[in-house]
Amino acid sequence: MTDSTTKKRRSQHWFSGSSKDNFIHRSWMKSEGLPADSFDGRPVIGICNTWSELTPCNQHFRELAQRVKHGVLQAGGLAVEFPVSSLGETLMRPTAMLYRNLASMDVEEAIRAHPLDGVVLLAGCDKTTPATLMGAASVNLPTLLVSGGGMLNGNYRGQPIGSGTHVWKFSEAVNAGTMSVPQFLQAESCMSRSAGTCMTMGTASTMACIAEALGVALPENAAIPAVDSRRYELAQRAGRHIVDLVQRDVRLSHILTREAFENAIRVCGAIGGSSNAVVHLIAIAGRMGVPLTLDDWDALGRDIPTIVNLMPSGKYLMEDFYYAGGLPVVLQRLLQAGKLHGQTMTVNGQTMAANVAQAECFNNDVIRPLDQALVQQGGLAVLRGNLAPQGAVLKPSAATASLLQHTGRAVVFENIEHYKTRIQDPDLDIDASCVMVLKNCGPKGYPGMAEVGNMGLPPKLLQQGVTDMVRISDARMSGTAFGTVVLHVAPEAAAGGPLALVQDGDTITLDIETRSLHLHVTDEELALRRSHWQAPAEPTSGYLQLYHRHVLQADQGADLDFLVGCRGDAVPRESH
Ligand code: FES
């Protein structure tokens, strides 16, 4: 942090002076109705908005932006809203993850190219939080993130239902013959009742909690519902705080420290957070230049109990979490147990410990005391072995305990199309003890590393009452999903990882206790199979080709290799 009174503000390189360029910069902005004193040296705050009607979760962001603007104006700043790519999880094909890095480039370059002194990121739907944080981290201006908040609790026939989680449950019920198709369709409007993100502890909620745990969002940011007036009040306060951050020149790098990332990993375990957080947090840290590895996830999360009782691991939803006290209670409980760094700085100028000192819990079943945890070891497990030399992850809190040490016969699907046709075959040679293996769904293979790792079970086994089986893939899994699912196997099959060599009938052992994933095939046999393996063809042009050539494996955050690192806020040329 520096004394900004001795330094010309960044925006003044555009707006201060009497040159031709200064004329141009001010004159066109005045066409928006801005008075001359808008350019008198006050902090210029960019509101980076991921609003889009194609991203229903972020549909309320223009109103949210207005509240941020009010806060900026109240604090004496000038607020300018600008759009960036929005990534809606439900509509984008093949998967929004294919475009996370592209959106982060948009965010980075938009921030750097404009006369901004600080930035408020408006993010909600799954990929918008990591994409905006990754882009902002590569510029490193004073930055604050406001999440969109969760949608209202789902309710179907008097029962709470959770985004995503109940899509999987209902879909399996239809396959098992216990739910009719008209009932299934009726549930659509019962699930998504308002603006806001999935109200389970899916990836959006997880990333909102992680933003608060990192200190880049204000206290209570994670859980206030999207349509609650307190969300708008928080947005207004965010506008005031970002002006303060600019005045004190508190950069994102002062907030996103190694200790902050360690806190975020521990919080992810405590909330039963999405496995997608692994990929996103490693990518954000990579942009900030903070070393963070898969092994950090295992080591830091191993002794963290899951205390937030939300779907898919538990039974409540985000509204309940907020009414119970929200993330400050979780942070307070972890701090009191000595499991967090309390002195990390946050965007309201207070330490983490100071922010949560007065937190109060109003429902100990929604946010459990540590000694009544849902799962004692709630952190994500990182597995290694000859099937995943660079690692794979599993979310124990969403898995079946009896399957966490399991040996079974592999039933292999070469890609998602092969899975879709083969899984329906009534003659498929498979039983509940088998291990389902899905290939070519990793960063390069799908492309974009789709959320297909929690592949549905064979209908004939569902009809027998089977509810879970060990599944292994190089794909991701929706944070709203559940099951004994090994994900993010690296290297992926399409990059020539050992996963590509698995065949029907091979034996595989999963052992969470020893964190191992072993394919019982000799090295000689694997070498023979490798000699017959052919890499999939590379896309021939466009973004897909750029992505395919440069995407890193899951254990490195699946960022593009040339985007890793912080490039700062200096523009290549200062004038026209
Ligand atoms: Fe947007 Fe779940 S689809 S948060």
XYZ file of C-alpha atoms and ligand atoms in Angstrom:
580
model
C 0.000 0.000 0.000
C 1.284 3.480 -0.825
C 0.327 7.013 0.058
C -1.874 7.873 -2.904
C -1.761 11.611 -2.091
C 1.754 11.784 -3.517
C 0.851 9.912 -6.678
C -1.161 10.852 -9.743
C -4.220 8.656 -9.950
C -4.332 6.274 -12.913
C -7.422 7.899 -14.438
C -5.668 11.254 -14.474
C -3.369 9.998 -17.226
C -6.506 10.166 -19.382
C -8.451 13.053 -17.889
C -5.982 15.572 -16.469
C -4.332 18.119 -18.795
C -5.034 20.166 -21.893
C -3.674 17.987 -24.674
C -5.628 16.792 -27.691
C -5.946 13.371 -26.063
C -7.257 14.840 -22.792
C -9.803 16.788 -24.833
C -10.951 13.597 -26.544
C -11.144 11.594 -23.321
C -13.248 14.208 -21.524
C -15.337 15.478 -24.418
C -16.887 12.144 -25.322
C -17.537 11.272 -21.691
C -19.325 14.612 -21.327
C -21.748 13.400 -23.981
C -23.083 11.086 -21.245
C -24.063 14.185 -19.283
C -21.073 14.221 -16.939
C -20.171 17.688 -15.560
C -16.602 18.974 -15.854
C -15.796 18.325 -12.206
C -16.271 14.609 -12.815
C -12.676 14.685 -14.053
C -11.149 16.643 -11.187
C -9.074 13.781 -9.863
C -11.764 11.854 -8.021
C -11.446 8.037 -8.121
C -12.920 6.522 -11.261
C -14.517 3.188 -10.445
C -15.372 0.633 -13.111
C -18.370 -1.590 -12.464
C -17.582 -4.743 -14.393
C -20.970 -6.242 -15.123
C -21.648 -9.825 -16.202
C -25.359 -9.093 -16.726
C -27.012 -10.956 -19.594
C -30.453 -12.258 -20.364
C -28.669 -15.406 -21.457
C -27.402 -15.751 -17.873
C -30.666 -15.902 -15.889
C -28.753 -16.128 -12.595
C -27.326 -12.621 -13.249
C -30.556 -11.057 -14.566
C -30.759 -8.516 -11.688
C -27.262 -7.115 -12.131
C -28.243 -3.815 -13.735
C -30.195 -2.906 -10.593
C -27.290 -4.108 -8.470
C -24.931 -1.914 -10.500
C -27.124 1.113 -9.771
C -26.705 0.534 -6.059
C -22.933 0.250 -6.419
C -22.973 3.538 -8.369
C -24.880 5.254 -5.573
C -22.262 4.115 -3.098
C -19.392 5.317 -5.295
C -21.036 8.731 -5.740
C -21.718 9.024 -2.001
C -18.014 8.446 -1.350
C -16.976 11.068 -3.898
C -16.033 8.832 -6.804
C -17.119 8.600 -10.431
C -18.745 5.270 -11.343
C -18.750 3.872 -14.874
C -20.445 0.591 -15.664
C -19.123 -1.604 -18.453
C -20.192 -4.997 -19.803
C -17.994 -8.037 -20.130
C -18.705 -11.526 -21.425
C -21.277 -13.315 -19.350
C -21.155 -17.057 -18.874
C -24.511 -18.645 -18.177
C -24.104 -22.190 -16.965
C -27.396 -23.519 -18.222
C -27.436 -22.450 -21.867
C -23.860 -22.382 -23.142
C -22.653 -25.273 -25.248
C -20.560 -27.304 -25.095
C -19.891 -25.914 -21.585
C -19.431 -22.465 -20.022
C -16.037 -23.621 -18.752
C -14.709 -23.571 -22.324
C -15.090 -19.785 -22.186
C -13.976 -19.007 -18.606
C -10.454 -18.116 -19.722
C -11.747 -16.142 -22.715
C -14.028 -14.111 -20.417
C -11.122 -13.527 -18.060
C -9.139 -12.051 -20.971
C -12.068 -9.762 -21.728
C -12.154 -8.614 -18.089
C -8.394 -8.121 -17.887
C -8.071 -6.155 -21.098
C -11.208 -4.074 -20.463
C -9.921 -3.010 -17.059
C -6.411 -2.217 -18.250
C -7.478 -0.358 -21.382
C -9.760 2.102 -19.594
C -9.194 5.049 -17.235
C -10.089 3.121 -14.081
C -8.631 3.490 -10.603
C -10.600 0.670 -9.027
C -13.071 -2.027 -10.017
C -16.197 -3.615 -8.599
C -16.833 -7.018 -10.133
C -20.462 -8.132 -10.360
C -20.456 -11.905 -10.613
C -22.837 -14.738 -9.835
C -23.297 -17.695 -12.134
C -20.572 -20.316 -11.698
C -17.844 -19.215 -14.088
C -18.412 -15.473 -13.773
C -16.775 -15.322 -10.328
C -13.505 -17.049 -11.272
C -13.398 -15.372 -14.703
C -13.719 -11.853 -13.273
C -11.298 -12.538 -10.423
C -8.744 -14.087 -12.783
C -8.923 -11.106 -15.131
C -8.776 -8.573 -12.311
C -5.874 -10.396 -10.646
C -3.805 -10.082 -13.809
C -4.252 -6.269 -13.648
C -4.067 -5.829 -9.862
C -6.022 -2.627 -9.293
C -7.992 -2.068 -6.076
C -10.843 -4.544 -6.563
C -13.970 -5.643 -4.735
C -16.404 -8.365 -5.758
C -20.163 -8.286 -5.221
C -21.939 -11.597 -5.724
C -25.461 -11.789 -7.093
C -26.784 -13.957 -4.273
C -28.775 -17.157 -4.409
C -32.290 -17.495 -5.774
C -35.189 -18.202 -3.415
C -35.483 -21.739 -2.095
C -37.136 -24.159 -4.485
C -40.386 -25.745 -3.356
C -42.190 -28.654 -4.995
C -45.388 -30.069 -3.495
C -44.542 -28.577 -0.124
C -40.987 -29.903 -0.064
C -37.782 -27.869 -0.429
C -35.962 -28.662 -3.648
C -32.496 -27.536 -4.625
C -31.158 -26.213 -7.927
C -29.361 -28.907 -9.808
C -29.423 -31.399 -6.954
C -33.069 -32.180 -7.579
C -32.619 -32.177 -11.344
C -30.318 -35.167 -10.878
C -32.658 -36.764 -8.314
C -35.812 -36.232 -10.370
C -34.147 -37.364 -13.579
C -33.012 -40.602 -11.912
C -36.523 -41.027 -10.444
C -37.975 -40.785 -13.954
C -35.435 -43.371 -15.164
C -36.272 -45.584 -12.208
C -40.018 -45.236 -12.941
C -40.860 -43.565 -9.594
C -41.704 -40.113 -11.060
C -43.886 -39.348 -14.076
C -42.749 -37.084 -16.909
C -45.589 -34.537 -16.267
C -44.508 -34.328 -12.620
C -40.914 -33.856 -13.774
C -41.913 -30.956 -16.039
C -44.080 -29.390 -13.328
C -41.004 -29.175 -11.096
C -39.217 -26.790 -13.515
C -40.939 -23.628 -12.315
C -40.909 -24.834 -8.705
C -37.123 -24.995 -8.775
C -36.139 -21.624 -10.254
C -38.363 -19.051 -8.547
C -36.400 -15.801 -8.776
C -33.287 -14.067 -9.984
C -30.117 -15.380 -8.418
C -27.729 -18.275 -8.538
C -28.372 -21.928 -7.726
C -29.405 -21.981 -4.076
C -27.674 -25.237 -3.223
C -24.009 -25.277 -2.211
C -23.127 -25.606 -5.876
C -20.266 -23.894 -7.618
C -21.830 -20.419 -7.613
C -22.530 -20.487 -3.862
C -19.123 -22.045 -3.228
C -17.325 -19.342 -5.198
C -19.336 -16.633 -3.441
C -18.266 -18.112 -0.080
C -14.693 -18.359 -1.329
C -14.747 -14.694 -2.378
C -15.866 -13.750 1.126
C -13.268 -16.056 2.683
C -10.552 -14.559 0.492
C -11.548 -11.122 1.805
C -12.281 -9.728 -1.671
C -16.016 -9.471 -0.892
C -17.741 -7.812 2.067
C -18.893 -9.806 5.100
C -22.231 -11.578 4.457
C -21.767 -11.235 0.690
C -22.029 -14.964 0.082
C -25.439 -15.778 1.468
C -27.826 -12.806 1.231
C -30.532 -13.900 -1.226
C -30.511 -12.193 -4.624
C -33.871 -10.515 -4.114
C -33.364 -9.498 -0.473
C -33.088 -5.721 0.039
C -29.953 -6.356 2.083
C -28.185 -7.506 -1.100
C -28.774 -4.039 -2.559
C -27.653 -2.361 0.647
C -24.448 -4.409 0.520
C -23.903 -3.331 -3.093
C -24.200 0.304 -2.049
C -21.678 -0.179 0.737
C -19.393 -1.906 -1.747
C -19.450 1.307 -3.800
C -18.255 3.278 -0.799
C -15.562 0.784 0.129
C -14.016 0.630 -3.325
C -13.447 4.395 -3.227
C -11.715 3.954 0.107
C -9.567 1.142 -1.306
C -8.492 3.403 -4.182
C -7.728 6.278 -1.819
C -5.512 3.967 0.241
C -4.171 2.204 -2.877
C -5.043 -1.223 -1.512
C -4.482 -3.494 -4.489
C -5.958 -6.923 -5.087
C -2.542 -8.418 -4.315
C -2.784 -7.008 -0.774
C -5.963 -9.036 -0.291
C -5.264 -12.205 -2.304
C -2.280 -13.422 -0.305
C -1.145 -16.997 0.251
C -2.835 -16.893 3.682
C -6.107 -15.774 2.095
C -5.993 -18.710 -0.341
C -5.301 -21.078 2.550
C -8.367 -19.689 4.329
C -10.440 -20.221 1.187
C -9.421 -23.882 0.898
C -10.362 -24.523 4.520
C -13.662 -22.727 4.141
C -14.434 -24.823 1.075
C -14.128 -27.935 3.247
C -16.315 -26.454 5.977
C -19.121 -25.536 3.600
C -18.999 -28.841 1.675
C -18.043 -26.762 -1.368
C -17.954 -27.722 -5.002
C -15.038 -29.682 -6.443
C -14.924 -27.039 -9.184
C -13.419 -24.660 -6.634
C -10.122 -26.563 -6.934
C -9.677 -25.653 -10.577
C -10.882 -22.076 -10.135
C -8.843 -21.222 -7.043
C -5.635 -22.606 -8.545
C -6.287 -20.506 -11.668
C -6.962 -17.310 -9.656
C -3.832 -17.872 -7.559
C -1.864 -18.450 -10.757
C -2.939 -15.041 -12.069
C -1.956 -13.414 -8.774
C 1.427 -15.146 -8.744
C 0.638 -17.025 -5.517
C 1.868 -20.639 -5.553
C -1.050 -23.013 -4.941
C -1.193 -26.707 -5.778
C -3.483 -29.698 -5.587
C -1.427 -30.936 -2.643
C -2.288 -27.726 -0.759
C -5.945 -28.635 -1.172
C -5.441 -32.039 0.370
C -3.113 -30.940 3.165
C -5.105 -27.864 4.211
C -8.549 -29.392 3.855
C -7.901 -32.804 5.388
C -8.793 -31.921 8.985
C -11.657 -29.568 8.145
C -15.106 -30.793 9.164
C -18.074 -29.949 6.945
C -20.375 -27.938 9.177
C -22.736 -26.319 6.675
C -25.748 -28.578 6.212
C -26.676 -27.623 2.645
C -27.562 -29.695 -0.397
C -26.022 -31.570 -2.089
C -24.094 -32.831 0.974
C -26.821 -31.904 3.491
C -30.460 -30.875 3.577
C -30.890 -27.066 3.667
C -30.557 -24.297 1.073
C -28.847 -20.898 0.794
C -31.753 -18.891 2.195
C -31.600 -21.050 5.311
C -27.846 -20.515 5.466
C -28.282 -16.745 5.457
C -30.996 -16.800 8.110
C -28.779 -19.027 10.275
C -26.006 -16.422 10.239
C -24.254 -17.067 6.942
C -20.547 -17.392 6.284
C -19.406 -15.141 9.177
C -20.524 -17.890 11.580
C -18.514 -20.496 9.674
C -15.457 -18.243 9.670
C -15.852 -17.534 13.369
C -16.095 -21.234 14.228
C -13.040 -22.111 12.141
C -11.098 -19.215 13.649
C -11.981 -20.260 17.176
C -10.702 -23.748 16.351
C -7.425 -22.284 15.095
C -8.098 -23.337 11.507
C -7.946 -19.930 9.788
C -5.537 -17.033 9.512
C -7.420 -14.277 11.345
C -5.135 -11.415 10.375
C -5.753 -11.484 6.618
C -6.947 -8.082 5.365
C -10.324 -7.714 3.709
C -11.883 -5.105 1.431
C -13.690 -3.249 4.230
C -10.322 -2.415 5.800
C -10.799 -4.852 8.680
C -9.128 -8.167 9.312
C -11.033 -11.390 8.904
C -11.017 -11.877 12.683
C -12.459 -8.419 13.326
C -15.179 -8.924 10.728
C -16.558 -12.069 12.315
C -16.001 -11.330 16.000
C -19.686 -10.518 16.553
C -21.123 -13.251 14.311
C -24.103 -15.076 15.789
C -25.633 -18.411 14.840
C -29.419 -18.694 14.758
C -29.710 -22.337 13.728
C -27.140 -24.906 14.811
C -28.574 -27.547 12.515
C -27.910 -25.437 9.421
C -24.453 -24.369 10.619
C -23.255 -27.093 12.919
C -20.785 -26.710 15.783
C -17.496 -28.366 14.810
C -18.071 -31.335 17.094
C -21.409 -32.077 15.394
C -20.102 -31.888 11.835
C -21.810 -33.635 8.942
C -18.459 -35.100 7.881
C -15.372 -34.909 10.078
C -12.939 -34.794 7.153
C -14.799 -32.583 4.707
C -11.961 -31.305 2.543
C -11.627 -32.449 -1.024
C -9.478 -35.563 -1.336
C -6.641 -35.493 -3.857
C -5.898 -38.927 -5.277
C -2.812 -40.103 -7.085
C -1.651 -43.365 -8.621
C -0.810 -44.908 -11.962
C -4.263 -43.864 -13.215
C -3.813 -40.210 -12.213
C -0.093 -39.336 -11.997
C -0.852 -35.595 -11.761
C -3.803 -36.103 -9.483
C -7.573 -36.413 -9.356
C -10.128 -35.155 -6.841
C -13.085 -36.587 -4.966
C -15.569 -34.871 -2.679
C -15.971 -37.221 0.307
C -18.923 -35.301 1.739
C -20.947 -36.042 -1.408
C -19.833 -39.689 -1.648
C -21.126 -42.960 -0.202
C -18.941 -43.930 2.750
C -18.968 -47.654 1.900
C -17.540 -46.940 -1.572
C -14.568 -44.896 -0.420
C -12.443 -48.034 -0.389
C -13.475 -50.061 -3.361
C -12.080 -52.410 -5.993
C -14.139 -53.131 -9.074
C -14.241 -54.125 -12.714
C -14.011 -51.239 -15.175
C -16.841 -50.515 -17.593
C -15.391 -48.016 -20.038
C -17.037 -45.275 -22.070
C -14.691 -43.800 -24.679
C -16.460 -40.419 -24.729
C -19.766 -38.856 -23.727
C -21.555 -40.005 -26.907
C -20.408 -43.579 -26.315
C -21.686 -43.289 -22.727
C -25.096 -41.965 -23.805
C -25.749 -44.811 -26.220
C -24.180 -47.604 -24.182
C -25.736 -46.757 -20.808
C -29.240 -47.430 -22.118
C -28.315 -50.920 -23.366
C -30.208 -53.470 -21.255
C -27.504 -56.025 -22.128
C -24.646 -53.858 -20.825
C -22.458 -56.103 -18.667
C -22.465 -54.063 -15.483
C -23.418 -54.439 -11.832
C -23.288 -52.217 -8.760
C -19.718 -53.259 -7.913
C -18.329 -52.095 -11.266
C -16.335 -48.906 -11.745
C -17.696 -46.659 -14.504
C -14.884 -44.968 -16.457
C -15.518 -42.033 -18.797
C -12.720 -40.777 -21.087
C -12.130 -37.700 -23.229
C -14.110 -35.206 -21.159
C -11.158 -33.205 -19.821
C -10.024 -29.665 -20.722
C -8.962 -30.648 -24.266
C -11.137 -33.695 -24.714
C -14.662 -32.346 -24.423
C -13.474 -29.482 -24.990
C -13.896 -27.374 -21.873
C -14.007 -30.120 -19.240
C -17.762 -30.443 -18.989
C -19.693 -31.307 -15.845
C -20.443 -34.859 -16.892
C -18.326 -36.706 -14.332
C -21.375 -37.633 -12.262
C -22.649 -39.744 -15.159
C -26.054 -41.225 -14.438
C -26.203 -44.872 -13.405
C -27.509 -47.529 -15.825
C -31.353 -47.496 -15.783
C -31.452 -51.226 -15.114
C -29.426 -50.734 -11.898
C -31.498 -47.714 -10.846
C -34.578 -49.865 -11.177
C -32.932 -52.376 -8.836
C -32.544 -49.612 -6.254
C -28.821 -48.905 -6.758
C -28.143 -45.274 -5.784
C -24.390 -44.873 -6.189
C -21.395 -46.441 -7.888
C -17.742 -45.474 -8.229
C -17.311 -43.303 -11.300
C -13.992 -42.028 -12.683
C -13.341 -39.450 -15.389
C -11.264 -36.485 -16.493
C -14.427 -34.361 -16.432
C -15.759 -32.023 -13.755
C -18.967 -32.431 -11.780
C -21.615 -29.838 -11.078
C -21.279 -28.521 -7.558
C -24.936 -29.397 -7.078
C -24.286 -33.073 -7.812
C -23.370 -35.956 -5.545
C -21.978 -39.475 -5.630
C -18.696 -41.380 -5.312
C -17.217 -39.605 -8.274
C -13.501 -39.285 -9.030
C -12.978 -36.181 -11.138
C -10.314 -34.101 -12.910
C -8.054 -37.106 -13.627
C -4.790 -35.622 -14.900
C -3.323 -35.914 -17.396
C -6.627 -36.294 -19.211
C -7.257 -39.017 -21.788
C -7.113 -36.603 -24.740
C -3.632 -35.517 -23.621
C -2.458 -39.128 -23.505
C -2.940 -39.714 -19.781
C -3.185 -43.309 -18.514
C -6.971 -42.910 -18.408
C -6.864 -43.252 -22.199
C -5.498 -46.783 -21.814
C -8.161 -48.282 -19.532
C -10.163 -51.103 -21.079
C -13.366 -52.920 -20.194
C -12.647 -55.613 -17.618
C -9.568 -53.954 -16.057
C -9.545 -53.825 -12.268
C -9.382 -50.470 -10.487
C -8.905 -49.711 -6.788
C -10.026 -46.475 -5.151
C -8.750 -45.910 -1.605
C -9.501 -42.585 0.047
C -7.550 -43.493 3.176
C -4.293 -43.776 1.204
C -5.455 -41.199 -1.379
C -4.745 -43.664 -4.180
C -6.278 -44.572 -7.505
C -4.711 -47.659 -9.028
C -5.203 -49.449 -12.313
C -4.217 -53.115 -11.930
C -2.512 -53.439 -15.308
C 1.209 -54.054 -15.733
C 3.511 -51.341 -17.052
C 4.350 -53.604 -20.000
C 0.698 -53.990 -20.958
C 0.121 -50.239 -20.589
C 3.132 -49.558 -22.838
C 1.693 -51.908 -25.454
C -1.692 -50.170 -25.303
C 0.009 -46.782 -25.559
C 1.729 -47.824 -28.788
C -1.747 -48.176 -30.343
C -3.146 -44.928 -28.891
C -3.825 -41.990 -31.200
C -4.246 -38.388 -30.062
C -7.567 -36.804 -31.062
C -7.394 -34.308 -33.931
C -6.764 -30.652 -33.009
C -9.390 -28.033 -33.954
C -8.291 -26.352 -37.177
C -9.011 -22.679 -36.425
C -10.543 -20.040 -34.188
C -10.727 -19.803 -30.419
C -11.094 -23.580 -30.139
C -7.666 -24.061 -31.672
C -6.078 -21.418 -29.428
C -7.734 -23.004 -26.404
C -6.725 -26.541 -27.364
C -3.092 -25.589 -27.900
C -2.701 -23.663 -24.676
C -5.064 -25.032 -22.030
C -3.335 -26.419 -18.956
C -4.411 -29.596 -17.238
C -6.913 -29.575 -14.371
C -4.249 -29.804 -11.665
C -2.875 -26.466 -12.925
C -6.255 -24.743 -12.987
C -7.080 -25.313 -16.676
C -6.014 -21.747 -17.464
C -4.390 -20.902 -20.782
C -0.626 -21.141 -20.295
C 0.053 -17.641 -21.660
C -2.449 -16.029 -19.277
C -0.867 -17.238 -16.050
C 0.590 -14.370 -14.024
C -0.066 -10.729 -13.161
C 0.716 -8.284 -15.964
C -0.172 -5.124 -14.039
C -2.133 -2.025 -15.003
C 0.290 -0.293 -17.353
C -1.101 0.211 -20.857
C 1.219 -0.537 -23.791
C 0.805 3.008 -25.225
C -0.633 5.942 -23.375
C -2.186 7.998 -26.194
C -3.867 7.852 -29.592
Fe -26.100 -20.097 -12.705
Fe -26.298 -22.434 -11.228
S -26.849 -22.069 -13.303
S -25.506 -20.518 -10.696
